[in-house]
mmCIF file of C-alpha atoms in Angstrom:
data_model
loop_
_atom_site.group_PDB
_atom_site.id
_atom_site.type_symbol
_atom_site.label_atom_id
_atom_site.label_comp_id
_atom_site.label_asym_id
_atom_site.label_seq_id
_atom_site.Cartn_x
_atom_site.Cartn_y
_atom_site.Cartn_z
ATOM 1 C CA LEU A 1 -9.911 31.215 23.728
ATOM 2 C CA SER A 2 -10.017 34.819 23.998
ATOM 3 C CA PHE A 3 -12.216 37.860 24.045
ATOM 4 C CA ARG A 4 -11.250 41.746 22.610
ATOM 5 C CA ARG A 5 -9.381 43.882 24.929
ATOM 6 C CA GLU A 6 -9.643 47.733 24.160
ATOM 7 C CA LYS A 7 -9.306 50.417 25.918
ATOM 8 C CA PHE A 8 -13.193 52.651 25.621
ATOM 9 C CA ILE A 9 -14.491 48.522 23.919
ATOM 10 C CA GLU A 10 -16.769 47.235 26.920
ATOM 11 C CA LYS A 11 -17.000 43.879 26.479
ATOM 12 C CA GLY A 12 -15.298 43.127 22.866
ATOM 13 C CA GLY A 13 -16.715 39.892 21.880
ATOM 14 C CA PRO A 14 -14.890 36.473 21.771
ATOM 15 C CA ASP A 15 -11.614 36.364 18.742
ATOM 16 C CA GLY A 16 -10.463 33.376 19.635
ATOM 17 C CA GLY A 17 -8.878 32.253 15.351
ATOM 18 C CA ASP A 18 -8.894 28.839 14.793
ATOM 19 C CA GLY A 19 -5.751 26.364 14.217
ATOM 20 C CA GLY A 20 -4.362 25.022 11.704
ATOM 21 C CA ARG A 21 -4.559 21.633 10.036
ATOM 22 C CA GLY A 22 -1.344 19.709 10.424
ATOM 23 C CA GLY A 23 0.398 18.536 6.892
ATOM 24 C CA ASP A 24 -0.793 14.998 5.385
ATOM 25 C CA VAL A 25 2.828 12.575 4.872
ATOM 26 C CA ILE A 26 2.267 12.316 0.578
ATOM 27 C CA PHE A 27 4.402 9.186 -1.380
ATOM 28 C CA VAL A 28 4.634 9.585 -5.088
ATOM 29 C CA ALA A 29 6.375 7.329 -7.222
ATOM 30 C CA ASP A 30 9.457 8.557 -8.936
ATOM 31 C CA GLU A 31 11.222 6.527 -12.246
ATOM 32 C CA ASN A 32 14.363 8.720 -10.975
ATOM 33 C CA VAL A 33 14.022 6.727 -7.605
ATOM 34 C CA ASN A 34 15.745 2.830 -7.531
ATOM 35 C CA THR A 35 15.568 2.059 -3.866
ATOM 36 C CA LEU A 36 14.380 1.781 -0.900
ATOM 37 C CA VAL A 37 17.139 1.695 0.986
ATOM 38 C CA GLY A 38 17.373 6.149 2.014
ATOM 39 C CA PHE A 39 14.583 4.726 4.454
ATOM 40 C CA ARG A 40 17.399 3.394 6.687
ATOM 41 C CA TYR A 41 18.217 6.125 7.670
ATOM 42 C CA LYS A 42 15.460 8.185 7.908
ATOM 43 C CA GLN A 43 13.159 5.704 9.503
ATOM 44 C CA GLU A 44 10.074 8.254 10.567
ATOM 45 C CA LEU A 45 8.381 10.081 8.382
ATOM 46 C CA LYS A 46 6.614 13.124 9.977
ATOM 47 C CA ALA A 47 4.348 16.835 8.142
ATOM 48 C CA GLU A 48 4.624 20.169 10.020
ATOM 49 C CA ASN A 49 2.022 20.760 12.229
ATOM 50 C CA GLY A 50 -0.988 23.646 12.465
ATOM 51 C CA GLU A 51 0.048 26.474 13.862
ATOM 52 C CA SER A 52 -1.977 27.930 16.754
ATOM 53 C CA GLY A 53 -5.151 30.246 16.388
ATOM 54 C CA GLN A 54 -4.317 33.532 17.447
ATOM 55 C CA LYS A 55 -6.294 36.726 19.385
ATOM 56 C CA ARG A 56 -7.200 38.941 17.006
ATOM 57 C CA ASN A 57 -9.874 36.069 14.981
ATOM 58 C CA ARG A 58 -5.686 35.422 13.289
ATOM 59 C CA HIS A 59 -6.290 31.314 11.929
ATOM 60 C CA GLY A 60 -3.119 29.698 12.948
ATOM 61 C CA ARG A 61 -0.822 28.397 9.935
ATOM 62 C CA SER A 62 -1.581 25.208 8.222
ATOM 63 C CA GLY A 63 0.876 22.902 7.771
ATOM 64 C CA ALA A 64 3.312 21.893 4.995
ATOM 65 C CA GLU A 65 2.714 17.991 3.128
ATOM 66 C CA LEU A 66 5.544 16.379 3.158
ATOM 67 C CA LEU A 67 6.587 14.326 -0.020
ATOM 68 C CA VAL A 68 8.446 11.289 0.075
ATOM 69 C CA LYS A 69 9.267 10.574 -2.881
ATOM 70 C CA VAL A 70 10.045 5.923 -3.430
ATOM 71 C CA PRO A 71 10.786 4.034 -6.383
ATOM 72 C CA VAL A 72 7.970 3.093 -9.240
ATOM 73 C CA GLY A 73 6.412 -0.579 -7.861
ATOM 74 C CA THR A 74 6.592 0.651 -4.260
ATOM 75 C CA VAL A 75 3.757 -0.874 -2.539
ATOM 76 C CA VAL A 76 3.015 0.817 1.364
ATOM 77 C CA ARG A 77 1.302 -1.646 4.550
ATOM 78 C CA ARG A 78 0.220 -0.337 7.767
ATOM 79 C CA ASP A 79 1.225 -2.626 10.226
ATOM 80 C CA ASN A 80 -1.216 -4.756 10.973
ATOM 81 C CA GLY A 81 -1.085 -5.565 7.306
ATOM 82 C CA GLU A 82 -3.253 -3.876 5.409
ATOM 83 C CA LEU A 83 -2.720 -1.919 2.144
ATOM 84 C CA ILE A 84 -2.703 1.077 1.832
ATOM 85 C CA VAL A 85 -1.631 2.240 -1.339
ATOM 86 C CA ASP A 86 0.822 0.368 -4.344
ATOM 87 C CA LEU A 87 2.226 3.114 -6.337
ATOM 88 C CA ASP A 88 2.618 0.887 -9.135
ATOM 89 C CA HIS A 89 3.054 4.099 -11.974
ATOM 90 C CA ASN A 90 4.902 7.272 -12.610
ATOM 91 C CA GLY A 91 4.176 10.377 -10.857
ATOM 92 C CA MET A 92 1.579 8.472 -8.797
ATOM 93 C CA ARG A 93 0.949 10.112 -5.323
ATOM 94 C CA ALA A 94 -0.801 9.353 -2.332
ATOM 95 C CA VAL A 95 -1.926 10.466 0.993
ATOM 96 C CA VAL A 96 -0.680 7.763 3.451
ATOM 97 C CA ALA A 97 -1.369 9.680 6.432
ATOM 98 C CA LYS A 98 -3.178 12.549 7.131
ATOM 99 C CA GLY A 99 -2.797 15.531 8.880
ATOM 100 C CA GLY A 100 -6.052 16.705 11.393
ATOM 101 C CA ASP A 101 -7.931 19.200 11.424
ATOM 102 C CA GLY A 102 -7.680 22.720 13.897
ATOM 103 C CA GLY A 103 -9.337 23.651 16.177
ATOM 104 C CA PHE A 104 -12.093 25.826 16.953
ATOM 105 C CA GLY A 105 -11.500 29.110 18.842
ATOM 106 C CA ASN A 106 -14.203 30.394 20.802
ATOM 107 C CA ALA A 107 -15.618 33.089 17.475
ATOM 108 C CA HIS A 108 -16.622 30.431 15.633
ATOM 109 C CA PHE A 109 -18.928 29.938 18.381
ATOM 110 C CA LYS A 110 -20.493 33.011 18.669
ATOM 111 C CA SER A 111 -24.163 33.377 18.711
ATOM 112 C CA SER A 112 -27.133 36.004 19.168
ATOM 113 C CA THR A 113 -27.520 34.024 22.013
ATOM 114 C CA ARG A 114 -24.058 33.011 22.956
ATOM 115 C CA GLN A 115 -22.843 36.222 22.841
ATOM 116 C CA ALA A 116 -18.946 35.306 25.577
ATOM 117 C CA PRO A 117 -18.470 31.210 24.058
ATOM 118 C CA ARG A 118 -15.740 30.091 26.189
ATOM 119 C CA VAL A 119 -15.699 27.123 24.722
ATOM 120 C CA ALA A 120 -12.494 26.827 22.220
ATOM 121 C CA GLU A 121 -11.195 22.911 20.305
ATOM 122 C CA VAL A 122 -8.131 21.300 20.082
ATOM 123 C CA GLY A 123 -6.595 20.393 17.506
ATOM 124 C CA GLU A 124 -7.066 16.621 16.200
ATOM 125 C CA SER A 125 -4.085 14.492 15.899
ATOM 126 C CA GLY A 126 -2.203 13.683 12.589
ATOM 127 C CA GLU A 127 -2.504 9.678 11.572
ATOM 128 C CA ALA A 128 0.357 8.209 12.771
ATOM 129 C CA PHE A 129 1.207 4.107 12.552
ATOM 130 C CA GLU A 130 3.910 1.644 11.640
ATOM 131 C CA ALA A 131 3.768 0.834 7.762
ATOM 132 C CA THR A 132 6.075 -1.138 6.180
ATOM 133 C CA LEU A 133 7.810 -0.727 2.203
ATOM 134 C CA GLU A 134 7.946 -2.850 0.487
ATOM 135 C CA LEU A 135 8.907 -2.538 -3.591
ATOM 136 C CA LYS A 136 7.981 -4.815 -6.393
ATOM 137 C CA LEU A 137 10.226 -5.311 -9.614
ATOM 138 C CA LEU A 138 8.204 -3.915 -12.685
ATOM 139 C CA ALA A 139 8.901 -6.020 -15.425
ATOM 140 C CA ASP A 140 7.150 -7.869 -18.539
ATOM 141 C CA VAL A 141 8.783 -11.188 -18.212
ATOM 142 C CA GLY A 142 10.016 -12.779 -15.372
ATOM 143 C CA LEU A 143 13.214 -15.162 -15.353
ATOM 144 C CA VAL A 144 13.484 -18.333 -12.788
ATOM 145 C CA GLY A 145 14.606 -21.528 -12.533
ATOM 146 C CA PHE A 146 17.829 -23.343 -10.203
ATOM 147 C CA PRO A 147 20.899 -20.987 -9.969
ATOM 148 C CA ASN A 148 23.235 -21.913 -12.498
ATOM 149 C CA ALA A 149 20.953 -22.359 -14.860
ATOM 150 C CA GLY A 150 22.085 -19.476 -17.067
ATOM 151 C CA LYS A 151 19.406 -17.011 -16.757
ATOM 152 C CA SER A 152 21.363 -13.812 -16.152
ATOM 153 C CA THR A 153 23.775 -15.268 -18.755
ATOM 154 C CA PHE A 154 20.807 -14.787 -20.783
ATOM 155 C CA LEU A 155 19.274 -11.305 -19.500
ATOM 156 C CA SER A 156 23.859 -10.237 -20.833
ATOM 157 C CA VAL A 157 22.761 -11.501 -23.863
ATOM 158 C CA VAL A 158 19.692 -9.651 -24.968
ATOM 159 C CA SER A 159 20.122 -6.974 -23.067
ATOM 160 C CA ASN A 160 22.603 -3.948 -21.838
ATOM 161 C CA ALA A 161 22.641 -5.499 -18.579
ATOM 162 C CA ARG A 162 25.653 -6.694 -16.968
ATOM 163 C CA PRO A 163 25.145 -9.085 -14.410
ATOM 164 C CA GLU A 164 27.998 -10.903 -12.295
ATOM 165 C CA ILE A 165 28.535 -14.480 -14.239
ATOM 166 C CA ALA A 166 30.566 -16.901 -13.013
ATOM 167 C CA ASP A 167 30.457 -21.113 -12.705
ATOM 168 C CA TYR A 168 28.850 -21.388 -8.789
ATOM 169 C CA ALA A 169 24.978 -20.592 -7.589
ATOM 170 C CA PHE A 170 24.195 -17.749 -6.010
ATOM 171 C CA THR A 171 25.827 -15.863 -8.431
ATOM 172 C CA THR A 172 22.603 -13.972 -8.461
ATOM 173 C CA LEU A 173 22.163 -12.477 -5.135
ATOM 174 C CA SER A 174 19.716 -9.486 -6.234
ATOM 175 C CA PRO A 175 17.180 -8.380 -8.875
ATOM 176 C CA ASN A 176 18.786 -7.449 -11.620
ATOM 177 C CA LEU A 177 17.193 -5.337 -15.309
ATOM 178 C CA GLY A 178 16.965 -5.447 -19.140
ATOM 179 C CA VAL A 179 15.908 -4.618 -21.780
ATOM 180 C CA ALA A 180 15.641 -6.623 -24.605
ATOM 181 C CA ASP A 181 15.194 -4.967 -28.561
ATOM 182 C CA ILE A 182 12.719 -7.460 -30.809
ATOM 183 C CA ASP A 183 12.210 -6.805 -34.024
ATOM 184 C CA ASP A 184 10.421 -3.435 -33.661
ATOM 185 C CA SER A 185 9.608 -3.198 -30.217
ATOM 186 C CA SER A 186 11.450 -3.636 -26.480
ATOM 187 C CA ILE A 187 10.656 -5.769 -23.859
ATOM 188 C CA LEU A 188 11.812 -5.687 -19.601
ATOM 189 C CA ILE A 189 13.419 -8.570 -18.406
ATOM 190 C CA ALA A 190 13.887 -9.557 -14.450
ATOM 191 C CA ASP A 191 16.560 -11.886 -13.530
ATOM 192 C CA ILE A 192 15.563 -13.158 -10.290
ATOM 193 C CA PRO A 193 17.939 -14.788 -8.043
ATOM 194 C CA GLY A 194 17.779 -18.957 -8.318
ATOM 195 C CA LEU A 195 15.149 -20.802 -6.737
ATOM 196 C CA ILE A 196 15.337 -23.684 -4.434
ATOM 197 C CA GLU A 197 13.309 -26.941 -3.423
ATOM 198 C CA GLY A 198 12.038 -24.956 -0.720
ATOM 199 C CA ALA A 199 12.702 -21.494 -1.463
ATOM 200 C CA SER A 200 8.861 -20.655 -0.444
ATOM 201 C CA GLU A 201 9.166 -21.381 2.755
ATOM 202 C CA GLY A 202 12.622 -19.052 3.309
ATOM 203 C CA LYS A 203 15.096 -21.853 2.060
ATOM 204 C CA GLY A 204 18.039 -20.391 -0.278
ATOM 205 C CA LEU A 205 17.871 -16.943 -1.414
ATOM 206 C CA GLY A 206 14.537 -17.005 -3.641
ATOM 207 C CA ASP A 207 11.529 -15.856 -0.312
ATOM 208 C CA ALA A 208 12.949 -13.109 -0.419
ATOM 209 C CA PHE A 209 12.738 -12.254 -4.501
ATOM 210 C CA LEU A 210 9.725 -14.166 -5.076
ATOM 211 C CA ARG A 211 7.515 -10.497 -4.695
ATOM 212 C CA HIS A 212 9.246 -9.346 -8.539
ATOM 213 C CA ILE A 213 7.540 -12.166 -10.406
ATOM 214 C CA GLU A 214 3.477 -11.347 -9.130
ATOM 215 C CA ARG A 215 3.919 -7.782 -11.718
ATOM 216 C CA THR A 216 5.305 -9.518 -14.377
ATOM 217 C CA ALA A 217 2.368 -10.142 -18.020
ATOM 218 C CA VAL A 218 5.313 -14.224 -18.431
ATOM 219 C CA LEU A 219 7.906 -16.501 -16.894
ATOM 220 C CA LEU A 220 10.322 -17.737 -18.323
ATOM 221 C CA HIS A 221 11.515 -20.879 -16.829
ATOM 222 C CA LEU A 222 15.018 -21.691 -18.056
ATOM 223 C CA VAL A 223 16.279 -25.385 -17.128
ATOM 224 C CA ASP A 224 20.006 -26.768 -17.639
ATOM 225 C CA ALA A 225 20.053 -29.655 -20.222
ATOM 226 C CA TYR A 226 22.823 -30.110 -17.688
ATOM 227 C CA GLN A 227 20.698 -31.149 -15.231
ATOM 228 C CA ASP A 228 20.201 -35.645 -14.442
ATOM 229 C CA ASP A 229 17.193 -34.830 -14.886
ATOM 230 C CA VAL A 230 15.397 -32.001 -16.533
ATOM 231 C CA ALA A 231 11.497 -32.666 -15.984
ATOM 232 C CA ALA A 232 12.226 -32.988 -11.865
ATOM 233 C CA ALA A 233 14.237 -29.487 -11.356
ATOM 234 C CA TYR A 234 11.156 -28.066 -13.797
ATOM 235 C CA LYS A 235 8.638 -30.210 -11.439
ATOM 236 C CA THR A 236 10.474 -28.713 -8.508
ATOM 237 C CA ILE A 237 10.259 -25.174 -9.630
ATOM 238 C CA ARG A 238 6.859 -24.649 -10.351
ATOM 239 C CA ALA A 239 5.856 -26.114 -7.397
ATOM 240 C CA GLU A 240 7.710 -23.243 -5.534
ATOM 241 C CA LEU A 241 5.599 -20.858 -7.609
ATOM 242 C CA ALA A 242 2.404 -23.593 -6.302
ATOM 243 C CA ALA A 243 3.427 -22.369 -2.912
ATOM 244 C CA TYR A 244 4.024 -19.308 -3.044
ATOM 245 C CA GLY A 245 0.449 -18.947 -4.531
ATOM 246 C CA ASP A 246 -1.569 -19.948 -7.255
ATOM 247 C CA GLU A 247 -0.965 -16.330 -9.251
ATOM 248 C CA LEU A 248 2.123 -17.067 -10.076
ATOM 249 C CA VAL A 249 1.661 -20.545 -11.003
ATOM 250 C CA HIS A 250 -0.935 -19.915 -13.333
ATOM 251 C CA ARG A 251 0.721 -16.722 -14.869
ATOM 252 C CA PRO A 252 1.700 -17.499 -18.845
ATOM 253 C CA GLU A 253 5.123 -19.193 -19.494
ATOM 254 C CA VAL A 254 7.243 -20.245 -21.807
ATOM 255 C CA VAL A 255 9.816 -22.797 -20.790
ATOM 256 C CA ALA A 256 13.174 -23.328 -22.089
ATOM 257 C CA LEU A 257 16.076 -25.531 -22.118
ATOM 258 C CA THR A 258 19.634 -23.802 -21.737
ATOM 259 C CA LYS A 259 23.228 -24.762 -22.696
ATOM 260 C CA THR A 260 22.526 -26.414 -25.092
ATOM 261 C CA GLU A 261 25.839 -25.386 -27.800
ATOM 262 C CA GLY A 262 27.678 -28.609 -26.026
ATOM 263 C CA LEU A 263 25.072 -30.783 -26.838
ATOM 264 C CA ASP A 264 24.395 -33.379 -30.110
ATOM 265 C CA GLU A 265 20.467 -33.402 -31.795
ATOM 266 C CA GLU A 266 20.110 -36.437 -29.937
ATOM 267 C CA LEU A 267 20.822 -35.702 -26.808
ATOM 268 C CA ILE A 268 18.613 -32.240 -27.071
ATOM 269 C CA THR A 269 16.269 -34.050 -28.117
ATOM 270 C CA TRP A 270 15.540 -36.646 -25.711
ATOM 271 C CA LYS A 271 15.760 -33.724 -23.564
ATOM 272 C CA LEU A 272 13.223 -31.672 -24.985
ATOM 273 C CA SER A 273 10.909 -35.016 -24.884
ATOM 274 C CA GLU A 274 11.852 -35.504 -21.557
ATOM 275 C CA LEU A 275 10.284 -32.087 -20.559
ATOM 276 C CA GLN A 276 7.577 -32.299 -23.226
ATOM 277 C CA ALA A 277 6.581 -34.752 -20.738
ATOM 278 C CA VAL A 278 5.922 -32.677 -17.641
ATOM 279 C CA VAL A 279 5.334 -29.058 -19.835
ATOM 280 C CA PRO A 280 1.672 -27.767 -19.776
ATOM 281 C CA ALA A 281 0.665 -28.630 -24.274
ATOM 282 C CA GLU A 282 0.025 -25.486 -24.496
ATOM 283 C CA THR A 283 3.107 -23.670 -23.624
ATOM 284 C CA PRO A 284 5.597 -22.907 -25.450
ATOM 285 C CA LEU A 285 9.403 -25.399 -25.370
ATOM 286 C CA PHE A 286 12.351 -23.878 -26.680
ATOM 287 C CA ALA A 287 16.632 -25.419 -26.654
ATOM 288 C CA ILE A 288 19.008 -22.725 -26.146
ATOM 289 C CA SER A 289 22.368 -21.074 -26.281
ATOM 290 C CA SER A 290 23.461 -18.365 -24.661
ATOM 291 C CA SER A 291 27.019 -18.051 -25.932
ATOM 292 C CA SER A 292 26.061 -18.958 -29.447
ATOM 293 C CA HIS A 293 23.117 -16.898 -29.769
ATOM 294 C CA SER A 294 20.628 -19.951 -31.008
ATOM 295 C CA GLY A 295 17.224 -20.516 -30.462
ATOM 296 C CA ILE A 296 16.844 -16.747 -28.569
ATOM 297 C CA THR A 297 15.711 -14.439 -31.170
ATOM 298 C CA GLU A 298 12.612 -17.363 -31.360
ATOM 299 C CA VAL A 299 12.586 -17.167 -27.333
ATOM 300 C CA LEU A 300 12.106 -13.016 -27.341
ATOM 301 C CA ARG A 301 9.274 -13.470 -30.384
ATOM 302 C CA GLU A 302 7.212 -15.760 -28.768
ATOM 303 C CA LEU A 303 7.703 -13.404 -24.847
ATOM 304 C CA ARG A 304 6.819 -10.355 -26.851
ATOM 305 C CA THR A 305 4.026 -12.953 -28.181
ATOM 306 C CA GLN A 306 2.547 -13.073 -25.283
ATOM 307 C CA ILE A 307 3.411 -10.690 -23.390
ATOM 308 C CA GLU A 308 1.140 -8.689 -26.369
ATOM 309 C CA GLN A 309 -1.983 -11.197 -25.261
ATOM 310 C CA VAL A 310 -1.566 -10.533 -21.840
ATOM 311 C CA ARG A 311 -1.274 -6.413 -22.094
ATOM 312 C CA ALA A 312 -4.522 -6.877 -24.606
ATOM 313 C CA ASP A 313 -6.368 -9.196 -22.067
ATOM 314 C CA GLU A 314 -5.581 -6.718 -18.895
ATOM 315 C CA ALA A 315 -7.004 -3.609 -21.080
ATOM 316 C CA VAL A 316 -10.311 -6.045 -21.814
ATOM 317 C CA MET A 317 -11.188 -6.285 -18.324
ATOM 318 C CA GLN A 318 -10.439 -3.401 -17.369
ATOM 319 C CA GLU A 319 -13.427 -1.304 -19.913
ATOM 320 C CA GLN A 320 -15.472 -4.413 -18.477
ATOM 321 C CA ASP A 321 -14.112 -3.187 -14.823
ATOM 322 C CA ASP A 322 -15.033 -0.192 -16.018
ATOM 323 C CA GLU A 323 -18.673 -0.472 -16.757
ATOM 324 C CA ASP A 324 -19.711 -2.509 -13.745
ATOM 325 C CA ASP A 325 -18.569 0.710 -12.180
ATOM 326 C CA GLY A 326 -21.354 2.434 -14.261
ATOM 327 C CA LEU A 327 -23.684 0.322 -12.672
ATOM 328 C CA PRO A 328 -26.446 2.672 -10.495
ATOM 329 C CA VAL A 329 -25.585 1.404 -6.530
ATOM 330 C CA ILE A 330 -27.489 2.406 -3.362
ATOM 331 C CA ARG A 331 -25.539 3.007 -0.170
ATOM 332 C CA LEU A 332 -25.780 5.450 2.460
ATOM 333 C CA THR A 333 -23.686 8.330 1.747
ATOM 334 C CA GLU A 334 -20.231 8.909 3.089
ATOM 335 C CA ALA A 335 -21.837 11.623 5.676
ATOM 336 C CA LYS A 336 -24.002 9.031 6.779
ATOM 337 C CA GLN A 337 -22.135 6.532 6.998
ATOM 338 C CA ALA A 338 -19.831 8.531 9.040
ATOM 339 C CA ALA A 339 -23.388 10.658 11.069
ATOM 340 C CA GLY A 340 -23.414 6.052 12.552
ATOM 341 C CA TRP A 341 -23.405 5.379 16.196
ATOM 342 C CA LYS A 342 -23.248 2.784 18.237
ATOM 343 C CA VAL A 343 -23.445 2.514 22.400
ATOM 344 C CA ARG A 344 -22.045 -0.749 24.902
ATOM 345 C CA VAL A 345 -22.015 -1.564 28.412
ATOM 346 C CA GLU A 346 -18.668 -3.134 29.325
ATOM 347 C CA GLU A 347 -17.370 -3.452 33.073
ATOM 348 C CA GLY A 348 -19.665 -1.178 34.320
ATOM 349 C CA ARG A 349 -19.145 2.186 31.906
ATOM 350 C CA TYR A 350 -20.984 2.781 28.852
ATOM 351 C CA ILE A 351 -18.725 3.026 25.748
ATOM 352 C CA VAL A 352 -19.879 4.913 21.864
ATOM 353 C CA THR A 353 -18.375 4.279 19.220
ATOM 354 C CA GLY A 354 -18.964 5.924 16.635
ATOM 355 C CA ASP A 355 -16.693 8.345 13.153
ATOM 356 C CA LYS A 356 -18.211 12.000 14.051
ATOM 357 C CA ILE A 357 -18.848 11.661 17.910
ATOM 358 C CA GLU A 358 -14.628 10.258 18.168
ATOM 359 C CA LYS A 359 -14.569 13.466 15.657
ATOM 360 C CA PHE A 360 -16.466 15.187 18.042
ATOM 361 C CA ALA A 361 -14.493 14.074 21.477
ATOM 362 C CA ALA A 362 -11.110 14.135 19.718
ATOM 363 C CA ARG A 363 -11.841 17.889 19.522
ATOM 364 C CA THR A 364 -12.649 18.535 23.180
ATOM 365 C CA ASN A 365 -10.895 20.280 26.119
ATOM 366 C CA PHE A 366 -11.998 17.865 28.088
ATOM 367 C CA SER A 367 -9.650 20.044 30.789
ATOM 368 C CA ASN A 368 -12.669 23.426 29.931
ATOM 369 C CA VAL A 369 -15.525 22.852 31.523
ATOM 370 C CA HIS A 370 -17.377 24.689 29.292
ATOM 371 C CA GLY A 371 -15.983 21.911 26.140
ATOM 372 C CA VAL A 372 -17.487 19.096 27.456
ATOM 373 C CA ASN A 373 -20.572 20.436 28.141
ATOM 374 C CA ARG A 374 -20.706 21.013 24.871
ATOM 375 C CA LEU A 375 -20.156 17.489 23.741
ATOM 376 C CA ARG A 376 -23.183 16.426 26.286
ATOM 377 C CA ASP A 377 -25.718 19.208 24.011
ATOM 378 C CA ILE A 378 -23.525 16.944 20.891
ATOM 379 C CA LEU A 379 -24.813 13.650 22.580
ATOM 380 C CA GLN A 380 -27.772 14.922 22.935
ATOM 381 C CA LYS A 381 -28.511 16.234 19.760
ATOM 382 C CA MET A 382 -27.989 13.041 17.938
ATOM 383 C CA GLY A 383 -30.080 11.240 19.413
ATOM 384 C CA ILE A 384 -26.836 9.981 21.581
ATOM 385 C CA ALA A 385 -28.141 10.886 25.469
ATOM 386 C CA HIS A 386 -31.232 9.356 24.965
ATOM 387 C CA GLU A 387 -29.728 5.191 24.148
ATOM 388 C CA LEU A 388 -27.088 6.343 26.611
ATOM 389 C CA ARG A 389 -31.168 6.192 29.189
ATOM 390 C CA ARG A 390 -33.040 3.594 27.847
ATOM 391 C CA ALA A 391 -28.976 1.525 28.568
ATOM 392 C CA GLY A 392 -29.365 2.462 31.998
ATOM 393 C CA ALA A 393 -26.976 5.220 32.001
ATOM 394 C CA LYS A 394 -27.413 7.835 35.174
ATOM 395 C CA GLY A 395 -25.948 11.138 35.565
ATOM 396 C CA GLU A 396 -23.135 9.705 37.344
ATOM 397 C CA ASP A 397 -22.296 7.204 35.143
ATOM 398 C CA ILE A 398 -18.795 7.027 32.902
ATOM 399 C CA ILE A 399 -19.433 7.452 28.971
ATOM 400 C CA VAL A 400 -16.599 6.568 27.749
ATOM 401 C CA ILE A 401 -15.845 8.335 23.520
ATOM 402 C CA GLY A 402 -14.185 5.440 21.026
ATOM 403 C CA GLU A 403 -11.872 2.705 21.811
ATOM 404 C CA ASN A 404 -8.669 2.899 24.307
ATOM 405 C CA THR A 405 -8.488 6.843 23.833
ATOM 406 C CA GLY A 406 -9.275 8.275 26.909
ATOM 407 C CA TYR A 407 -12.459 10.628 26.247
ATOM 408 C CA GLN A 408 -14.933 10.017 28.938
ATOM 409 C CA PHE A 409 -16.587 11.848 30.776
ATOM 410 C CA THR A 410 -19.848 11.528 33.229
ATOM 411 C CA LEU A 411 -23.369 12.246 31.314
ATOM 412 C CA LEU A 412 -24.336 15.053 33.767
ATOM 413 C CA GLU A 413 -22.503 17.144 35.228
ATOM 414 C CA GLN A 414 -20.749 16.572 38.715
#
């Protein structure tokens, strides 16, 4: 709020500049970043504030945006669980929190009838909230099965990954990724820590890592041939997938009986027949040995075929979605939606809600009577004042703008 003051210039007029806009917090998916561990030590992300306007019509500088690099596959949610963005490919950018607009200086309000405005706006607050960051691996194939079913051994044989391998359960404590080459193509495989009965409810390690197979195209279900009841082992894992979510249980699947190098053909055939009785008819079934490499190539080729089919189906669905997006849809423009408002009476107070009027209230300096009078004029022009009077509001009644904002005043100047 400023007026030009110079020698020999009487009534120089308003010259207060506008405030600068606050910076945005922007997340960028970067394939060179692998974990979210950095956020454990830096948990507050804040872009730069905009600078205040100055005399002589000098506008404040806008705040610099904050670019935050995160791994590809990062999901960002608000504290209420609302999905903000799913950064599922390299280079993807998303504004996670928007900076607030700067307020107008009094030079903005000069007109032929108002040559000495004493109104200046405050800047809007930027978005501030707690967010949850979750990393989901991006892979073509997800390995599932009981602990010690041979998942890590399989991954070490078919790829250059070197997961820890030992003869005890829960050897794998975190997901591992490996690239398997087959013929003239390659497959990205994720080894998920072993599941146990009750994993979907938090038992064992599986509950923490089931999310990583949500994105996979195909599941490779490994069943230890040395299990007393291979059919029961298979059904237990399938039940945990179903309990976690319907989407996982309907994911294309390949089943492999592992560690067959020490068994005779008759026993292998019997074990396969037990599995065949519980595995869906359309699900491919193999007997493999990672140590002798028996059946490995056949499994990888089947996985590649399944992946290609899934990706082709996804491309068709995307095309259909794009075509559907081309259909004409009649809806209110964003401007008209923002201009909408509602009035309700609660405990003797009149509460007004709506994007546009709340934005005006956020920029009003309630300690400046001229600023509050301007807000009353806006209520009048938008038709809100008329609706308030219809609802029974009198001049001395309290008007509140927004929910739990603290923006309150009387309908008429006191």
